[in-house]
PDB file of C-alpha atoms in Angstrom:
ATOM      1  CA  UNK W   1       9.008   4.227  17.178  1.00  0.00           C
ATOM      2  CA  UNK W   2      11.981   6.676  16.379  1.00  0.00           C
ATOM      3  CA  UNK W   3      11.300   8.680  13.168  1.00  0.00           C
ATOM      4  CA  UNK W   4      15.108   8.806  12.226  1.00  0.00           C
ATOM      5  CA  UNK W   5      14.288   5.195  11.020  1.00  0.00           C
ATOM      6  CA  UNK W   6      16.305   5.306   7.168  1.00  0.00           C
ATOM      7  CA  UNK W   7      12.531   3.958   5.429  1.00  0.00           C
ATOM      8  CA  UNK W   8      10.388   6.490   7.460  1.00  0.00           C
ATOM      9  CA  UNK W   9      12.823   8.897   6.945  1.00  0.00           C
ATOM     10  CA  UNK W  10      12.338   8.397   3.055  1.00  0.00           C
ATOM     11  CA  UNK W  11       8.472   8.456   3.520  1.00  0.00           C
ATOM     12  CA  UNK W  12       8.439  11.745   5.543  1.00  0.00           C
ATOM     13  CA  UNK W  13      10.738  13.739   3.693  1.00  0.00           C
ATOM     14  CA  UNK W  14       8.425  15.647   1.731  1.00  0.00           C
ATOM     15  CA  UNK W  15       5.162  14.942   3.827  1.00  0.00           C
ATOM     16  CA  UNK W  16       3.278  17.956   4.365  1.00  0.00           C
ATOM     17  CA  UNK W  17       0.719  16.789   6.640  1.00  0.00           C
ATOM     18  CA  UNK W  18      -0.537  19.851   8.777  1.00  0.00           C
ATOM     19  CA  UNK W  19      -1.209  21.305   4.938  1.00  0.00           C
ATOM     20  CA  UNK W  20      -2.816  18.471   3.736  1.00  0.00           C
ATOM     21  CA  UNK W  21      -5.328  18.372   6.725  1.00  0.00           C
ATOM     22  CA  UNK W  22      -5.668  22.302   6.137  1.00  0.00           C
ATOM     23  CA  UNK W  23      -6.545  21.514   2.345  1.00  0.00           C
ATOM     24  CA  UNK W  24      -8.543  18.975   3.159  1.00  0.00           C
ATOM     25  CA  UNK W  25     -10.973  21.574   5.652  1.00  0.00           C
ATOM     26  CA  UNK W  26     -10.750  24.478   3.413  1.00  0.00           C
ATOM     27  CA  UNK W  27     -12.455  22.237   0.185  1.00  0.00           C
ATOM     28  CA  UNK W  28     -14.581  19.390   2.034  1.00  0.00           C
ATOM     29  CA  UNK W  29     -15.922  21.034   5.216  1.00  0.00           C
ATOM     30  CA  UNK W  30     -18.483  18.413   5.731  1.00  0.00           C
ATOM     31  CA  UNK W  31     -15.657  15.469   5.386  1.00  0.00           C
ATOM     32  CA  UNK W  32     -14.042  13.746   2.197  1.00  0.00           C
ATOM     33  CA  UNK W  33     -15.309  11.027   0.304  1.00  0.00           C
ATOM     34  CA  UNK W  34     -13.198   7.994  -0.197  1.00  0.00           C
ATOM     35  CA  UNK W  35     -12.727   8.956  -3.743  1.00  0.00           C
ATOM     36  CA  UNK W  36     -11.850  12.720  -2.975  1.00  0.00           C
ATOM     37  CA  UNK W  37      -8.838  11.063  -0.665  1.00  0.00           C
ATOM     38  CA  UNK W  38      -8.163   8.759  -3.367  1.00  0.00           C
ATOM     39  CA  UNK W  39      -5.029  10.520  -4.830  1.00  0.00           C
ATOM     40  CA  UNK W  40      -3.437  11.168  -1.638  1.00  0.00           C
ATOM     41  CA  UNK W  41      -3.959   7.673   0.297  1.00  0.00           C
ATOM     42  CA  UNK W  42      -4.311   5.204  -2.511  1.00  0.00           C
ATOM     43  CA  UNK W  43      -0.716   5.106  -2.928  1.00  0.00           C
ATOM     44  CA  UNK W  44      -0.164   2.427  -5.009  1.00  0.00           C
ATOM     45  CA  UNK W  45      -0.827   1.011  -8.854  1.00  0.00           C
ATOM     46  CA  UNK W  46      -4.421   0.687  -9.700  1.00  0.00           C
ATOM     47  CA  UNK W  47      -5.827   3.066  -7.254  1.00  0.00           C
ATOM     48  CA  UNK W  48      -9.470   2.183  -5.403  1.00  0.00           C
ATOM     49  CA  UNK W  49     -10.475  -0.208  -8.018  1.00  0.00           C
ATOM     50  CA  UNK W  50      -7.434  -2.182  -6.855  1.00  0.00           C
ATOM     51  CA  UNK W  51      -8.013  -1.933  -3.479  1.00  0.00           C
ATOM     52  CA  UNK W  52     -12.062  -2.923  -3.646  1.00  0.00           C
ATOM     53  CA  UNK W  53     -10.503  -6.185  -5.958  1.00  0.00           C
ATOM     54  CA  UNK W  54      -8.447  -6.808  -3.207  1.00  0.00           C
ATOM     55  CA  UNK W  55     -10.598  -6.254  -0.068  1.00  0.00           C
ATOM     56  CA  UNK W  56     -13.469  -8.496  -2.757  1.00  0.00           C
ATOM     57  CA  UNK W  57     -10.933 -11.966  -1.897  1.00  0.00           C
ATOM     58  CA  UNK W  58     -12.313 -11.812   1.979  1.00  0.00           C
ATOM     59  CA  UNK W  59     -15.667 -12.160   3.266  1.00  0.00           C
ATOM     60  CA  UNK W  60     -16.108  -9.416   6.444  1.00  0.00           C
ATOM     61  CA  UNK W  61     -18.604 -12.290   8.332  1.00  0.00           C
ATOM     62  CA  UNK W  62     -15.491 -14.433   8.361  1.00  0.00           C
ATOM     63  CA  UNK W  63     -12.503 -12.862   7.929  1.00  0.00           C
ATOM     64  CA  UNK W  64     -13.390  -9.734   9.453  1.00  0.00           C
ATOM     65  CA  UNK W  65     -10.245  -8.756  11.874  1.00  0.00           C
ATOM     66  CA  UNK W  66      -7.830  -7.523   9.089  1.00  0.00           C
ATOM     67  CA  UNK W  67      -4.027  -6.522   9.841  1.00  0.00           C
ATOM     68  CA  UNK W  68      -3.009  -3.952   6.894  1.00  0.00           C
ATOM     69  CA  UNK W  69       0.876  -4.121   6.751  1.00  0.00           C
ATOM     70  CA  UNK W  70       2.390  -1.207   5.178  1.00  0.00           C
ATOM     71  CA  UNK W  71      -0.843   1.363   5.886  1.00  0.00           C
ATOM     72  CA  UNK W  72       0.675   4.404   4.691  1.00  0.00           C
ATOM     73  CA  UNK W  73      -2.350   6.999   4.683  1.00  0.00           C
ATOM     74  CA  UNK W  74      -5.122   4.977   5.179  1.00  0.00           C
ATOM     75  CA  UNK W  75      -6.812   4.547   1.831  1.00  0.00           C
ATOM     76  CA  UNK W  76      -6.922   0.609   2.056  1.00  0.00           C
ATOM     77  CA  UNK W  77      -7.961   0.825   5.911  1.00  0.00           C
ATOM     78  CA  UNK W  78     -11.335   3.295   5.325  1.00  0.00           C
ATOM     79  CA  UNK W  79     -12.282   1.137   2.015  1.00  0.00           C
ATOM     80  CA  UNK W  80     -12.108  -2.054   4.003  1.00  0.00           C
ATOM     81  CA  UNK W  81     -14.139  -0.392   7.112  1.00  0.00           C
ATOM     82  CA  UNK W  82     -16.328   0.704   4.837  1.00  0.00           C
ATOM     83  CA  UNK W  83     -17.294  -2.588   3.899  1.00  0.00           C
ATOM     84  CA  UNK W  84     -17.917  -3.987   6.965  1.00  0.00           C
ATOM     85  CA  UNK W  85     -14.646  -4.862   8.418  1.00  0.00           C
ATOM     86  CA  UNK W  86     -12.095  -4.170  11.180  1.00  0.00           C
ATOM     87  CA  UNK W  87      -9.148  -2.429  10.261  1.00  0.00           C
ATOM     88  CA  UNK W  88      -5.945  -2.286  11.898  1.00  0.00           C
ATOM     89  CA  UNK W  89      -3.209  -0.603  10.445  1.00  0.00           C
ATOM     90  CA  UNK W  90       0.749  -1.094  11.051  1.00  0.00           C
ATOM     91  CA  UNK W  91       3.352   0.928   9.377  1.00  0.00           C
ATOM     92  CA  UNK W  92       6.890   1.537  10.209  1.00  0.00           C
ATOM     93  CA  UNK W  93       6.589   6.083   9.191  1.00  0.00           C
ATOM     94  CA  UNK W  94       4.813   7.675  12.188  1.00  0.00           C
ATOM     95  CA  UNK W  95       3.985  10.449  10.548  1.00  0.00           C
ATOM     96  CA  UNK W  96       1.893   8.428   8.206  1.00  0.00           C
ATOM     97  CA  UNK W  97       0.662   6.503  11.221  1.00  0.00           C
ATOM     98  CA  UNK W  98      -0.704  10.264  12.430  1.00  0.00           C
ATOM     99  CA  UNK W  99      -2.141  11.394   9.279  1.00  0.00           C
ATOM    100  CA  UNK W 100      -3.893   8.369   8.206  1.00  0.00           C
ATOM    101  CA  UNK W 101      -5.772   8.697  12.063  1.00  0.00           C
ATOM    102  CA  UNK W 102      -6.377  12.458  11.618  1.00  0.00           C
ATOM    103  CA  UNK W 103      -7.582  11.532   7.951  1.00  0.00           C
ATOM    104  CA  UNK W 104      -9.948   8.931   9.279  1.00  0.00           C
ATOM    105  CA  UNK W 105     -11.361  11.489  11.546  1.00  0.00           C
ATOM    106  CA  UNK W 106     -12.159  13.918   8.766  1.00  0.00           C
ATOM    107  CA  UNK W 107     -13.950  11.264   6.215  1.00  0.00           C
ATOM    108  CA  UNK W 108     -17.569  10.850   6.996  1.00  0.00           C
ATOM    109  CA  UNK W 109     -18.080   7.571   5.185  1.00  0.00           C
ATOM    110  CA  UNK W 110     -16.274   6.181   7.571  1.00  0.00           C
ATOM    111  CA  UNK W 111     -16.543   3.789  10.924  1.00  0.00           C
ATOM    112  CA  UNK W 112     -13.606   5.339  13.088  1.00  0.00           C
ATOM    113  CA  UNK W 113     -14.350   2.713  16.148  1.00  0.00           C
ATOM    114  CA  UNK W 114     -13.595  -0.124  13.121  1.00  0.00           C
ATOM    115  CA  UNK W 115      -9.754   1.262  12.731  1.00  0.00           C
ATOM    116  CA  UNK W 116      -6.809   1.289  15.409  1.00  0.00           C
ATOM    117  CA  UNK W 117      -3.505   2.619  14.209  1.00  0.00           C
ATOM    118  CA  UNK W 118      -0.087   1.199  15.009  1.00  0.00           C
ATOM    119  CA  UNK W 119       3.550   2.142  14.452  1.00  0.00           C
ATOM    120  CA  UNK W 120       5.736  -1.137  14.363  1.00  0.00           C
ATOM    121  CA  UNK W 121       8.238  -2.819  11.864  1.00  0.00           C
ATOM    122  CA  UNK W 122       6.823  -5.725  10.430  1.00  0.00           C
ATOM    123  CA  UNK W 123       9.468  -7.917  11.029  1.00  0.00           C
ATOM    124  CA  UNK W 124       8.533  -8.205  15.084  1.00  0.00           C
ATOM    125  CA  UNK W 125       4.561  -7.618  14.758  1.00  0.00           C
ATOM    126  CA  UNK W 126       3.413  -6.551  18.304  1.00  0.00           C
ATOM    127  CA  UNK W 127       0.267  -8.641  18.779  1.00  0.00           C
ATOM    128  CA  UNK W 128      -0.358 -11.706  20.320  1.00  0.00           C
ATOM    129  CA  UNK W 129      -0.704 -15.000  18.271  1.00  0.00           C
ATOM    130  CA  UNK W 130      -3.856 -16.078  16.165  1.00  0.00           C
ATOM    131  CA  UNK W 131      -5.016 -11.873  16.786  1.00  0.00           C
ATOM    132  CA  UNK W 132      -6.367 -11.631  13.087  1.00  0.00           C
ATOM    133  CA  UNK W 133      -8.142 -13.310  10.597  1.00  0.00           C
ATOM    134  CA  UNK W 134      -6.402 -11.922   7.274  1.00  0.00           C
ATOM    135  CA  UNK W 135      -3.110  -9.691   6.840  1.00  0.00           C
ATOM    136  CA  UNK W 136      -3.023  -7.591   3.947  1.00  0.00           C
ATOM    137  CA  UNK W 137       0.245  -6.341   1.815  1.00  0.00           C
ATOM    138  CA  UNK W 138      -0.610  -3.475  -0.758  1.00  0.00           C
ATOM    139  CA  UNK W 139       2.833  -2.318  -2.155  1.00  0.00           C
ATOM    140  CA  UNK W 140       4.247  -2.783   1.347  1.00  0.00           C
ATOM    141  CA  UNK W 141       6.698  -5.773   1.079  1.00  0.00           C
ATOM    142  CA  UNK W 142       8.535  -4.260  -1.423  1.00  0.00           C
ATOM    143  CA  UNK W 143      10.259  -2.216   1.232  1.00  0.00           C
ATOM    144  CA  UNK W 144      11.025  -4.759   3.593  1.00  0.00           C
ATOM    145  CA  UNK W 145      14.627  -6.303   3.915  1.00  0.00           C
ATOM    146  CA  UNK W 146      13.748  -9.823   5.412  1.00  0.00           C
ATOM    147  CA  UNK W 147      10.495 -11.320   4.186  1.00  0.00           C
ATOM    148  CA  UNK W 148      11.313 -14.275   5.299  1.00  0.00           C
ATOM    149  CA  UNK W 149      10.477 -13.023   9.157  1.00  0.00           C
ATOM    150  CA  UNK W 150       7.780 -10.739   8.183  1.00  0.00           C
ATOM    151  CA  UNK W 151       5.934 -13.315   6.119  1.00  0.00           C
ATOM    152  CA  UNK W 152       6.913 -16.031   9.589  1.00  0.00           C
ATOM    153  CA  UNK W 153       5.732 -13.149  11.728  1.00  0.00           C
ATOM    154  CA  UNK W 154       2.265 -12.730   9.969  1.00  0.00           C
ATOM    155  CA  UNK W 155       2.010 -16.573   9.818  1.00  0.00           C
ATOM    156  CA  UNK W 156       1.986 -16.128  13.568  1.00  0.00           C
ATOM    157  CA  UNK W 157      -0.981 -13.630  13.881  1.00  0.00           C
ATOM    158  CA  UNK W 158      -3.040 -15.201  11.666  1.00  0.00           C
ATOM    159  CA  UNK W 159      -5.879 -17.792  13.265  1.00  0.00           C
ATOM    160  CA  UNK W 160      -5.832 -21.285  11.589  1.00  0.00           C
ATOM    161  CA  UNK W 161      -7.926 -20.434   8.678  1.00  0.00           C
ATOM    162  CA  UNK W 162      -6.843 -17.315   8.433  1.00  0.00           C
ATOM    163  CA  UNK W 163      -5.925 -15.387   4.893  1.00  0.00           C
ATOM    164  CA  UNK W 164      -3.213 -13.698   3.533  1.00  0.00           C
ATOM    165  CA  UNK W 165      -3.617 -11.264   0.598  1.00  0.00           C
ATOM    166  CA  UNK W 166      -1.208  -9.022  -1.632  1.00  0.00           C
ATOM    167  CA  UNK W 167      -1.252  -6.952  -4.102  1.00  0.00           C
ATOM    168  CA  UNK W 168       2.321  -6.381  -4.590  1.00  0.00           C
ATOM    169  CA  UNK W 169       5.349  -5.316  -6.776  1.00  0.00           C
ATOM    170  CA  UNK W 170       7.449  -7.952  -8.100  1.00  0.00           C
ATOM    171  CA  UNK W 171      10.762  -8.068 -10.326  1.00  0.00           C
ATOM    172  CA  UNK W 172      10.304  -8.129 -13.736  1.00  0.00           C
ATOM    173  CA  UNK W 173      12.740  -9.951 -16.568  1.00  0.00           C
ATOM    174  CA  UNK W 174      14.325  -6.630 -16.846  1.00  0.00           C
ATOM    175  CA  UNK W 175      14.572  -5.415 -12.962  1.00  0.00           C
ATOM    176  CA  UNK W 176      18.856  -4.734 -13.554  1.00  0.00           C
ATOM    177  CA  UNK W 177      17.049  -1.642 -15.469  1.00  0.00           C
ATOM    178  CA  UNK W 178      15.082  -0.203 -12.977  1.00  0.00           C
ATOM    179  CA  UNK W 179      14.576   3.638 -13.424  1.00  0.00           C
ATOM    180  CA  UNK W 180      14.835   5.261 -10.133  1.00  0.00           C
ATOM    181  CA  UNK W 181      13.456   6.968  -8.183  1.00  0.00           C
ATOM    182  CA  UNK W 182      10.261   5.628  -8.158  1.00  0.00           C
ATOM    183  CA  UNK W 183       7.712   5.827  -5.005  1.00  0.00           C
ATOM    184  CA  UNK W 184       9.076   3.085  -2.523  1.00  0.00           C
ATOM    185  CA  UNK W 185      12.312   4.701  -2.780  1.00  0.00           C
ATOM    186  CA  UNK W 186      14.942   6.638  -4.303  1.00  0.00           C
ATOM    187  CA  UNK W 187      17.405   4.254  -4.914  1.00  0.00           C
ATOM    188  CA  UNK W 188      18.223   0.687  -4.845  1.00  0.00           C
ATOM    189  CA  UNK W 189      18.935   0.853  -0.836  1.00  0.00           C
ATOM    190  CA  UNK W 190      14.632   0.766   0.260  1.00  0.00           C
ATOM    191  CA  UNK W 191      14.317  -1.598  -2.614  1.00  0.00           C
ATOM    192  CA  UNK W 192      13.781  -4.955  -1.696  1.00  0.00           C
ATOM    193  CA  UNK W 193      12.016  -6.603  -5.194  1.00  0.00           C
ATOM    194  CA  UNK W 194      11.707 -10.416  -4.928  1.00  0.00           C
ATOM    195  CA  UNK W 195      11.173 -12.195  -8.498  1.00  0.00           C
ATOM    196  CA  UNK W 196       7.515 -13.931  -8.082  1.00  0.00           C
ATOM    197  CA  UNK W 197       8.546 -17.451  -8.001  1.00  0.00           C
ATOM    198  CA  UNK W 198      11.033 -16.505  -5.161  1.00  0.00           C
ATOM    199  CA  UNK W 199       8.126 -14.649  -3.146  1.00  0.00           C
ATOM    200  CA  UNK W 200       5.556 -17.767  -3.408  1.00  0.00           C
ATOM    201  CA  UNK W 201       8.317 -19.944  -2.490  1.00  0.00           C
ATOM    202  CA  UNK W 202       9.144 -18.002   0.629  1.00  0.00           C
ATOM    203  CA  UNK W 203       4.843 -17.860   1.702  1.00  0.00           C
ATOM    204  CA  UNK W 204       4.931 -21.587   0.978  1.00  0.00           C
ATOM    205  CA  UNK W 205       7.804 -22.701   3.447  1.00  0.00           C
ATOM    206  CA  UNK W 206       6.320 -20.029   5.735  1.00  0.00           C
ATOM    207  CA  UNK W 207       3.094 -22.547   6.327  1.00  0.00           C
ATOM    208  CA  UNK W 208       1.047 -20.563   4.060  1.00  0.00           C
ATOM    209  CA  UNK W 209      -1.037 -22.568   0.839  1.00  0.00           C
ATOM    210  CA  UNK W 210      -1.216 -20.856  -2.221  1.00  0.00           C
ATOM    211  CA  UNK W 211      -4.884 -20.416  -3.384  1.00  0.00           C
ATOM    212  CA  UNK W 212      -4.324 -17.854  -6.201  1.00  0.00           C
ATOM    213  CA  UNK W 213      -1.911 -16.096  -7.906  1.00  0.00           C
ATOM    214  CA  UNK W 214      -2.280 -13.699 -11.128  1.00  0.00           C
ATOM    215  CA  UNK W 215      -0.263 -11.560 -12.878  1.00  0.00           C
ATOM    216  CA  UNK W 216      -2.176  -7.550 -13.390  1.00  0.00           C
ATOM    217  CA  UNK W 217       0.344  -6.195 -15.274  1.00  0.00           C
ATOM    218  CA  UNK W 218      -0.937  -5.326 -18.153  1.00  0.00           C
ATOM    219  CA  UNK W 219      -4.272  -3.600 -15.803  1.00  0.00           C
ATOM    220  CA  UNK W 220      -1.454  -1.953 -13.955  1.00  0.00           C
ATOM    221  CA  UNK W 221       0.188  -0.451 -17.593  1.00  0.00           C
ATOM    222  CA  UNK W 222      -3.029   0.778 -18.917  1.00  0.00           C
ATOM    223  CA  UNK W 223      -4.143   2.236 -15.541  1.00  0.00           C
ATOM    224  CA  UNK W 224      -0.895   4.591 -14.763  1.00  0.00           C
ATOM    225  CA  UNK W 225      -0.533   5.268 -18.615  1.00  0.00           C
ATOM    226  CA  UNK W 226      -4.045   6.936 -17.528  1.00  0.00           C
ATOM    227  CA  UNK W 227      -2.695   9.215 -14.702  1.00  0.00           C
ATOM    228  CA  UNK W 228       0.113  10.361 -16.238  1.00  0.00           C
ATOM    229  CA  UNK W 229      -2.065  12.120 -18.892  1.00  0.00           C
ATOM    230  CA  UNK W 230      -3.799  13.218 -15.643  1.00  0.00           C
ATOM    231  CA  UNK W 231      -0.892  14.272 -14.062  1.00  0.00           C
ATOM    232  CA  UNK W 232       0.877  16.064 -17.426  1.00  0.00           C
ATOM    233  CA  UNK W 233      -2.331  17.948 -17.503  1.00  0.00           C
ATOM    234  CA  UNK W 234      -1.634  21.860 -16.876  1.00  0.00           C
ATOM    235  CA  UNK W 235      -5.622  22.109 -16.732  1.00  0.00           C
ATOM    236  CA  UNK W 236      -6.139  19.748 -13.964  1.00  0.00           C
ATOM    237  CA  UNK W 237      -6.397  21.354 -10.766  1.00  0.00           C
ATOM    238  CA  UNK W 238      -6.352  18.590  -8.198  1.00  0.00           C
ATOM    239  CA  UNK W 239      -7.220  19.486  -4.458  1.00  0.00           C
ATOM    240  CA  UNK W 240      -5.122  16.633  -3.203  1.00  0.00           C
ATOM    241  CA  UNK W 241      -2.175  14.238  -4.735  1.00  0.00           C
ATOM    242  CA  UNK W 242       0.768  12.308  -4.400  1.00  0.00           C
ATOM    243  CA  UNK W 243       3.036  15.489  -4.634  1.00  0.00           C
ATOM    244  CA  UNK W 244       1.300  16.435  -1.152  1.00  0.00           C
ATOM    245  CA  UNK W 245       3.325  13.275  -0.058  1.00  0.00           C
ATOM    246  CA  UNK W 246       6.538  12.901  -2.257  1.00  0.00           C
ATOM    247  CA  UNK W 247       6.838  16.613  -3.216  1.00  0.00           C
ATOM    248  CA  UNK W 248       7.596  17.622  -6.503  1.00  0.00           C
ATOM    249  CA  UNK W 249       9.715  14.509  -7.292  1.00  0.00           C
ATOM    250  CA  UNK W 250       6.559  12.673  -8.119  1.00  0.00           C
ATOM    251  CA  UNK W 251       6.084  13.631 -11.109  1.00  0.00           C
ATOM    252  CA  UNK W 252      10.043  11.905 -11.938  1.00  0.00           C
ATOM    253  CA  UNK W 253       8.625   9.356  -9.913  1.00  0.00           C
ATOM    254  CA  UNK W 254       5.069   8.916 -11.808  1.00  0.00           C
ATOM    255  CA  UNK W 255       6.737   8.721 -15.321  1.00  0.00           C
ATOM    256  CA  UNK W 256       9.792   6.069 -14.094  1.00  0.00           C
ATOM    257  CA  UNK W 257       6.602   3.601 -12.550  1.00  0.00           C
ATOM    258  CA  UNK W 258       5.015   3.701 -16.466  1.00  0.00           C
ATOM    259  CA  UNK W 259       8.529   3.115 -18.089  1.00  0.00           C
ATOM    260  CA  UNK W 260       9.025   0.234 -15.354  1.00  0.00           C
ATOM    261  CA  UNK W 261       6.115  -1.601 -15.998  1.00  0.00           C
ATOM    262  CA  UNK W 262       6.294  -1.199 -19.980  1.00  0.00           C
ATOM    263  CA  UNK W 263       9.835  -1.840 -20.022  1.00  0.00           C
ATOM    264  CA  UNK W 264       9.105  -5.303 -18.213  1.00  0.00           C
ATOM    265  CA  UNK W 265      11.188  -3.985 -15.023  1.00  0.00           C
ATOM    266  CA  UNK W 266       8.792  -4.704 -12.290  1.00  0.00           C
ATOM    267  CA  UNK W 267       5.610  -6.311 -12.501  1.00  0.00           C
ATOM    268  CA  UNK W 268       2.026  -6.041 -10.085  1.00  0.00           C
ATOM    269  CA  UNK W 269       0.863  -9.118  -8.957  1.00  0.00           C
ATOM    270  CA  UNK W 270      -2.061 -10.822  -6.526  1.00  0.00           C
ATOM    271  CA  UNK W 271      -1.656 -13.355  -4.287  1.00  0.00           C
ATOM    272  CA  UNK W 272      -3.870 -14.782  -1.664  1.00  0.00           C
ATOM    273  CA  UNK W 273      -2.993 -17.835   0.183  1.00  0.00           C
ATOM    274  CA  UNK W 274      -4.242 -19.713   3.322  1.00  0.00           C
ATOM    275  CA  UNK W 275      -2.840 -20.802   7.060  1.00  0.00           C
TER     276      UNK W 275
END
């Protein structure tokens, strides 16, 4: 897929990938750990405790072919392999299709023959009916234009039985006073909030049946209150971090996600429902 796409384009703008995997060699010759990666690929709210809560809502014996929508680096992908199961990863950026493989290379915990990588758009997966047994949204459908055909598309892939989980973004009561820029974009044009009730509705007419649904919030408050101390920290010294991705503008970034969520702008939610 072309890079000049308008969402990659956002993603890659500040990527500084051949320096990351020179960082990355120069500190952890023997490979990363999941948790040294964690600042750079756990790009999202809640960090690897939120991804182990969400990879905890499938069972690898029986849901073990898992479709990650929205990959980014990888960090969701080598926690879920990790456990047991098989990873594939879609995302629309190539060049965080090409880091997250080159990544996955590096980290020794990790099962590489348990991950493929794919660039794609969501909205026309390319796989074949009934190919997985769970799809998986971390922050990812908050960047999408027209749920209603990615949400019919991963209906499609999905065996009878199969699971759906997120742990996404959602518009809060206040979401006309969203401070920008903030991760998924820079303005309103990448961002493509849907109010909860509006997002449960749409996996319900898409065939899917809701099983649980719970509002983390207030987790999702207390836990970036937490790295922006880390982050305001002159002592701190991190090897890797989300500036390695978003470039300096993180830090704007960082402190608009705390006054979003405390300000009642946008809200994290999870959501797992059934084919």
């Amino acid at each position: 897929m072309s890079t000049s796409h308008p969402l990659a384009d956002h993603y890659q703008r500040a990527l500084r990938a051949d320096e990351v995997l020179a960082q990355i060699d120069a500190h952890y010759p023997d490979g990363p750990t999941l948790h040294q990666l964690a600042p750079l690929d756990q790009l999202h709210i809640g960090g690897l405790a939120a991804s182990a809560r969400l990879l905890d809502r499938l069972n690898p014996d029986t849901h073990g072919q898992v479709l990650d929508i929205g990959a980014g680096l990888g960090g969701l992908m080598r926690q879920g392999a990790s456990l047991g199961f098989h990873m594939t990863g879609l995302d629309i950026t190539h060049g965080f299709s090409a880091l997250n493989k080159a990544l996955s290379s590096r980290v020794n915990q990790t099962a590489v023959s348990s991950l493929a990588w794919v660039t794609g758009d969501a909205r026309a997966l390319p796989f074949a009916d009934h190919s997985f047994d769970a799809v998986l949204f971390q922050h990812s459908l908050l960047n999408m234009p027209d749920p209603t055909k990615v949400l019919a598309d991963s209906f499609r892939v999905l065996r009878p039985g199969g699971q759906l989980v997120m742990h996404e973004v959602v518009s809060g009561p206040n979401v006309s006073q969203l401070h920008y820029p903030v991760p998924w974009a820079v303005s309103p044009e990448h961002s493509h909030l849907l109010p909860l009730t509006t997002l449960t509705r749409l996996l319900e007419t898409s065939g899917f049946v809701l099983e649980h649904v719970e509002d983390w919030s207030e987790i999702a408050l207390a836990w970036r209150q937490r790295q922006r101390q880390k982050e305001q920290s002159a002592a701190r010294q991190s090897v890797l971090s989300p500036q390695w991705v978003f470039g300096k503008q993180f830090l704007t970034m960082g402190s608009n996600l705390l006054k979003n969520l405390a300000e009642g702008a946008i809200k994290v939610v999870e959501i797992d429902v059934r084919c």
